[in-house]
Short mmCIF file of C-alpha atoms and ligand atoms in Angstrom, two decimals:
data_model
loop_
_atom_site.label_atom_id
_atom_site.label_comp_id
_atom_site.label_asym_id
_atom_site.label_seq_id
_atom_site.Cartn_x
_atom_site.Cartn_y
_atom_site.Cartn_z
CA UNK A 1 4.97 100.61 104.72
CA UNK A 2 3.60 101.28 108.14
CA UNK A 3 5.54 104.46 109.40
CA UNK A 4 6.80 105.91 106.47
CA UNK A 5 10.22 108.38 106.83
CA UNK A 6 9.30 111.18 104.26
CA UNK A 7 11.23 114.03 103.44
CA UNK A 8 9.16 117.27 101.31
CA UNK A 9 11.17 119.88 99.29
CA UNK A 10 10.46 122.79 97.87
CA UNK A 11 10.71 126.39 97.90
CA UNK A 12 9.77 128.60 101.10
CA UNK A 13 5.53 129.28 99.95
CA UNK A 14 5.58 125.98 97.79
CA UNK A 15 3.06 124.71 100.37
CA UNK A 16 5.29 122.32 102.64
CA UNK A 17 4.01 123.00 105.53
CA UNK A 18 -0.03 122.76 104.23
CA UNK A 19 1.02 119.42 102.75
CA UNK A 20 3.37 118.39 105.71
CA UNK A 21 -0.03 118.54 108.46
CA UNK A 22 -2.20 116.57 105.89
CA UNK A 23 0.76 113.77 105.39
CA UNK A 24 1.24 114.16 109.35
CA UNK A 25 -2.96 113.32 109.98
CA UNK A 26 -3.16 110.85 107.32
CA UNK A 27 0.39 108.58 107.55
CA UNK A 28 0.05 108.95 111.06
CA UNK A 29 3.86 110.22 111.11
CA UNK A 30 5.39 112.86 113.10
CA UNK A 31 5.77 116.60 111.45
CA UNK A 32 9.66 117.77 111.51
CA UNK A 33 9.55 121.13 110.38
CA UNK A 34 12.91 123.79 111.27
CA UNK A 35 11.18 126.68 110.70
CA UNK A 36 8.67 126.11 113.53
CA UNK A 37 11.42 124.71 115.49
CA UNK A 38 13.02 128.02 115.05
CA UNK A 39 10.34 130.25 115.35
CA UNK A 40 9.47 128.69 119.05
CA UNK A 41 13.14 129.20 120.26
CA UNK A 42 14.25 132.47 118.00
CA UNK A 43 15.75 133.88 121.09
CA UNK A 44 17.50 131.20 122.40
CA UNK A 45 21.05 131.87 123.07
CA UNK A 46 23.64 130.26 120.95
CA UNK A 47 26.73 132.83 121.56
CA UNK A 48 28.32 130.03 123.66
CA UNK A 49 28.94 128.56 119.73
CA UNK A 50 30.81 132.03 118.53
CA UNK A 51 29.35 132.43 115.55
CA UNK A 52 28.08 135.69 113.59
CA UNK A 53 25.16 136.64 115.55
CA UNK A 54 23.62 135.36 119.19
CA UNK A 55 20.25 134.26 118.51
CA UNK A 56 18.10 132.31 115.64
CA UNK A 57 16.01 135.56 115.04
CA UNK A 58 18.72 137.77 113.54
CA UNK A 59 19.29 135.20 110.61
CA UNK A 60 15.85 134.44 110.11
CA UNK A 61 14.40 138.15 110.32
CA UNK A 62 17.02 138.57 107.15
CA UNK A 63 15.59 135.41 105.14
CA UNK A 64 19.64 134.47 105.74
CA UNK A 65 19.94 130.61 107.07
CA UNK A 66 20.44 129.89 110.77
CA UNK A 67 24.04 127.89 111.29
CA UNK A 68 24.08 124.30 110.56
CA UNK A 69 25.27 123.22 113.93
CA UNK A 70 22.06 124.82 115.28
CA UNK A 71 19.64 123.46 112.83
CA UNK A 72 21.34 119.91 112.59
CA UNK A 73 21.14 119.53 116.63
CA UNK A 74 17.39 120.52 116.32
CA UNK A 75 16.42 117.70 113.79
CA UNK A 76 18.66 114.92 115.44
CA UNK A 77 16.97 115.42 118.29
CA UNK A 78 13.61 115.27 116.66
CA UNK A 79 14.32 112.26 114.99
CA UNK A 80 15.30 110.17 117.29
CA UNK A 81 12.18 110.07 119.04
CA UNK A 82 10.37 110.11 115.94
CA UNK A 83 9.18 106.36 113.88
CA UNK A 84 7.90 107.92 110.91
CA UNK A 85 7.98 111.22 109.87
CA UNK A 86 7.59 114.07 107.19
CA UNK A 87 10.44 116.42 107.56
CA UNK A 88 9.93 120.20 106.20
CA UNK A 89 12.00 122.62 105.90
CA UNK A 90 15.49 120.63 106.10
CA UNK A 91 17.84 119.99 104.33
CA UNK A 92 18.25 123.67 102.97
CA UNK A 93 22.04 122.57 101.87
CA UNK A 94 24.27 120.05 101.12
CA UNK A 95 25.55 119.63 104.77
CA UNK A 96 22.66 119.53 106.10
CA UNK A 97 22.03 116.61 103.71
CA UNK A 98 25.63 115.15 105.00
CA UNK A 99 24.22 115.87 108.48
CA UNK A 100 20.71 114.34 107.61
CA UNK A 101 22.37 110.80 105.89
CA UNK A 102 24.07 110.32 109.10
CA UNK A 103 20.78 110.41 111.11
CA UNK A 104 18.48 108.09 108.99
CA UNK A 105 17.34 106.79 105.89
CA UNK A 106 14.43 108.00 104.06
CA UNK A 107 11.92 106.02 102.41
CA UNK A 108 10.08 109.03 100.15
CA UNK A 109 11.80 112.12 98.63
CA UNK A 110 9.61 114.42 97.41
CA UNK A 111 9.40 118.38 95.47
CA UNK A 112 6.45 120.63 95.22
CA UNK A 113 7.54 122.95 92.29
CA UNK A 114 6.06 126.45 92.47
CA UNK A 115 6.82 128.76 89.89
CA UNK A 116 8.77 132.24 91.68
CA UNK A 117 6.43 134.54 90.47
CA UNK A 118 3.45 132.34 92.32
CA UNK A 119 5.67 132.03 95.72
CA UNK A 120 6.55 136.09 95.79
CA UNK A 121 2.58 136.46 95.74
CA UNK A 122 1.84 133.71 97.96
CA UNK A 123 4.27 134.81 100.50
CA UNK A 124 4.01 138.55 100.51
CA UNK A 125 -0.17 137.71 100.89
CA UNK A 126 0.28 135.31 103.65
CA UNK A 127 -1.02 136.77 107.20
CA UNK A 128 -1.37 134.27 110.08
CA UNK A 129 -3.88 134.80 113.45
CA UNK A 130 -1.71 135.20 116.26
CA UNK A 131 -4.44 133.94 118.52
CA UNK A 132 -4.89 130.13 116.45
CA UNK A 133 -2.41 130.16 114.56
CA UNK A 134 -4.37 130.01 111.31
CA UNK A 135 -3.11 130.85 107.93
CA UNK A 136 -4.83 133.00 105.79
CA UNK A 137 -4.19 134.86 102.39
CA UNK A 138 -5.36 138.44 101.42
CA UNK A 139 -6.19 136.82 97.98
CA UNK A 140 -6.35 133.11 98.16
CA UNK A 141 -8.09 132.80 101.19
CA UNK A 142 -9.29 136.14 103.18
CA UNK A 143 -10.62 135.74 106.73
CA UNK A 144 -14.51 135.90 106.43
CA UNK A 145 -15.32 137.41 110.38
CA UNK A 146 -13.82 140.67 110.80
CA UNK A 147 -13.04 140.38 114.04
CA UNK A 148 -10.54 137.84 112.76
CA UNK A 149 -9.20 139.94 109.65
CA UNK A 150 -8.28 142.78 111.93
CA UNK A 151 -6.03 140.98 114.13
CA UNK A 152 -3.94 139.41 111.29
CA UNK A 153 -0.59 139.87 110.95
CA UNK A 154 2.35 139.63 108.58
CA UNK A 155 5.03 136.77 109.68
CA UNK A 156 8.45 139.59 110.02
CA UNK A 157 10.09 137.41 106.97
CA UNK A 158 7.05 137.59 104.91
CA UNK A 159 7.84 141.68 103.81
CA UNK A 160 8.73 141.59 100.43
CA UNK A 161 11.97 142.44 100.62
CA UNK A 162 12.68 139.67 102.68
CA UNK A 163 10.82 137.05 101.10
CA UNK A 164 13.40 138.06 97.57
CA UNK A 165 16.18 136.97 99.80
CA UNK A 166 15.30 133.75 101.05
CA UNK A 167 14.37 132.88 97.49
CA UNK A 168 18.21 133.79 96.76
CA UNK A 169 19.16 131.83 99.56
CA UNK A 170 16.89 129.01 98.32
CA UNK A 171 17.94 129.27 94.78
CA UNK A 172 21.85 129.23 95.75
CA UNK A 173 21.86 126.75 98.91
CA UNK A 174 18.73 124.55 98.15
CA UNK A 175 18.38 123.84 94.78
CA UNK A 176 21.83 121.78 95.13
CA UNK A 177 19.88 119.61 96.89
CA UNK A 178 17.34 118.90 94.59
CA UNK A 179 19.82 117.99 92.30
CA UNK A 180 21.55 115.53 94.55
CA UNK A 181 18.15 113.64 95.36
CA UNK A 182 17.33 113.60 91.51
CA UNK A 183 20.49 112.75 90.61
CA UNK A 184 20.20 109.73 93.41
CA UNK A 185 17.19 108.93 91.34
CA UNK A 186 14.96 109.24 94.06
CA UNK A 187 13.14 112.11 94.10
CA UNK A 188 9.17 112.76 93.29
CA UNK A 189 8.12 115.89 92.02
CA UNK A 190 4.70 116.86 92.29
CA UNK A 191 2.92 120.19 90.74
CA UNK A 192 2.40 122.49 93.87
CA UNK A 193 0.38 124.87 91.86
CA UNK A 194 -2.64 123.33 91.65
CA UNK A 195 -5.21 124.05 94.58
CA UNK A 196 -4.21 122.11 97.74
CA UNK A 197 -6.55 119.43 97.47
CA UNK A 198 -5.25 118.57 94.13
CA UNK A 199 -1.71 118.61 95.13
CA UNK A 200 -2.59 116.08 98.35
CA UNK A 201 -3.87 113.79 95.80
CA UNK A 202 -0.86 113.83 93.95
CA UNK A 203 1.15 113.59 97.32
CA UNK A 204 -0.74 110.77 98.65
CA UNK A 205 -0.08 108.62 95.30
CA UNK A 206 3.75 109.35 95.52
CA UNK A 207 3.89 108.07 98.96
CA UNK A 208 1.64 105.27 98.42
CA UNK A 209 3.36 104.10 95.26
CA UNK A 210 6.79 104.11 97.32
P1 AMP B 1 10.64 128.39 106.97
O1 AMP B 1 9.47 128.55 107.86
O2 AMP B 1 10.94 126.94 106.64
O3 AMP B 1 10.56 129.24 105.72
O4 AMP B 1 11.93 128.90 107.78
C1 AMP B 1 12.01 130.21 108.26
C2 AMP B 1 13.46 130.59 108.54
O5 AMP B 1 14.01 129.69 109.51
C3 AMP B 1 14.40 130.47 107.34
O6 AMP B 1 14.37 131.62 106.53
C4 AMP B 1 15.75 130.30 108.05
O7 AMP B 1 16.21 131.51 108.58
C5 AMP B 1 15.37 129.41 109.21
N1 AMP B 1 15.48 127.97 108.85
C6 AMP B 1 14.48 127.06 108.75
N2 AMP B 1 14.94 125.86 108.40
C7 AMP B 1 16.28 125.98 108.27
C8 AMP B 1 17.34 125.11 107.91
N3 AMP B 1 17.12 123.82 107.58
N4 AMP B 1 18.61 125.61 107.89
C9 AMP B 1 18.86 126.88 108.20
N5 AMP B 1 17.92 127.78 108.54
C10 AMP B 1 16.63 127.34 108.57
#
């Protein structure tokens, strides 16, 4: 399989996004992911589509999920420029898997399962460098140069209250989709909490074996 279409599910902390950049570097495929797709244009201006709110940011700042229409245009678009890819973050319901079937087929399905009491703490510890980007963890993995540790900061949807909801929001709107790609027979799950390294291996076999 040269340019394999892969599509990674999981919970919001399950480690897509870790996993997505190694499968990205080492498939040589294109990373699709919504939430930085959303985060770059949060204050674009989508009143011209009269729905609740104006912008991206006022669902996403409330862990709630930004309107299909929005997030549907955003991956078509992505996709069709795309040969292979590994697509994070999307679908997050079962329209957007309506939406999704329309746009292509996929050639690897696959689940990091994270246990919620793991994601709360992996979320609510998460703290990202505003200057590179870099994630870091106040536990898991604390910035070693001070310099660095003092200018991290908390991603808005990362405060705990925050991070309860989108796990509602996961658990009502996502987990549907789980169950359609397992009941499909297709899906992979893979143990996302073992150390990253351990879970790429795992990853890697999956989309080999495919
Ligand atoms: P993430 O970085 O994947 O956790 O996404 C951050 C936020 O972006 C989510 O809490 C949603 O508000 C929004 N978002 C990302 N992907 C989607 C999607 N597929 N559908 C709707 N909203 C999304």
């Amino acid at each position: 399989m040269a340019q394999p279409r892969i599509l990674i599910l999981g919970a919001p902390g399950a480690g897509k996004g870790t996993q997505s950049a190694t499968i990205s570097d080492h498939f040589d495929v294109e990373h699709v992911t919504t939430g930085d797709a959303l985060r770059s244009n949060k204050q674009m201006d989508i009143s011209h589509l009269d729905l609740e709110y104006e912008t991206p940011a006022e669902y996403m700042d409330q862990g709630e999920l930004v309107p299909d229409e929005v997030v549907n245009a955003i991956v078509d678009e992505a996709l069709s420029s795309a040969d292979g890819f590994i697509l994070d973050g999307y679908p997050r319901n079962l329209e957007q898997v309506e939406a999704l079937e329309g746009m292509t087929d996929l050639d690897v399905v696959l689940a990091l399962d994270v246990s919620e009491d793991e994601l709360v703490h992996r979320l609510t510890g998460r703290r990202m460098d505003p200057e590179t980007g870099d994630i870091y963890h106040l536990e898991y993995n604390p910035a070693e140069d001070p310099a660095v540790e003092e200018r991290l900061v908390q991603r808005e949807d990362d405060s705990e209250e925050t991070v309860r909801e989108r796990l509602r929001v996961y658990r009502e709107n996502t987990e549907p989709v789980l169950e359609y790609y397992g009941d499909k027979g297709v899906l992979e799950r893979v143990d996302g909490e073992q150390a990253p390294d351990e879970v790429w291996e795992d990853v890697r076999a999956v989309i080999e074996n495919a």
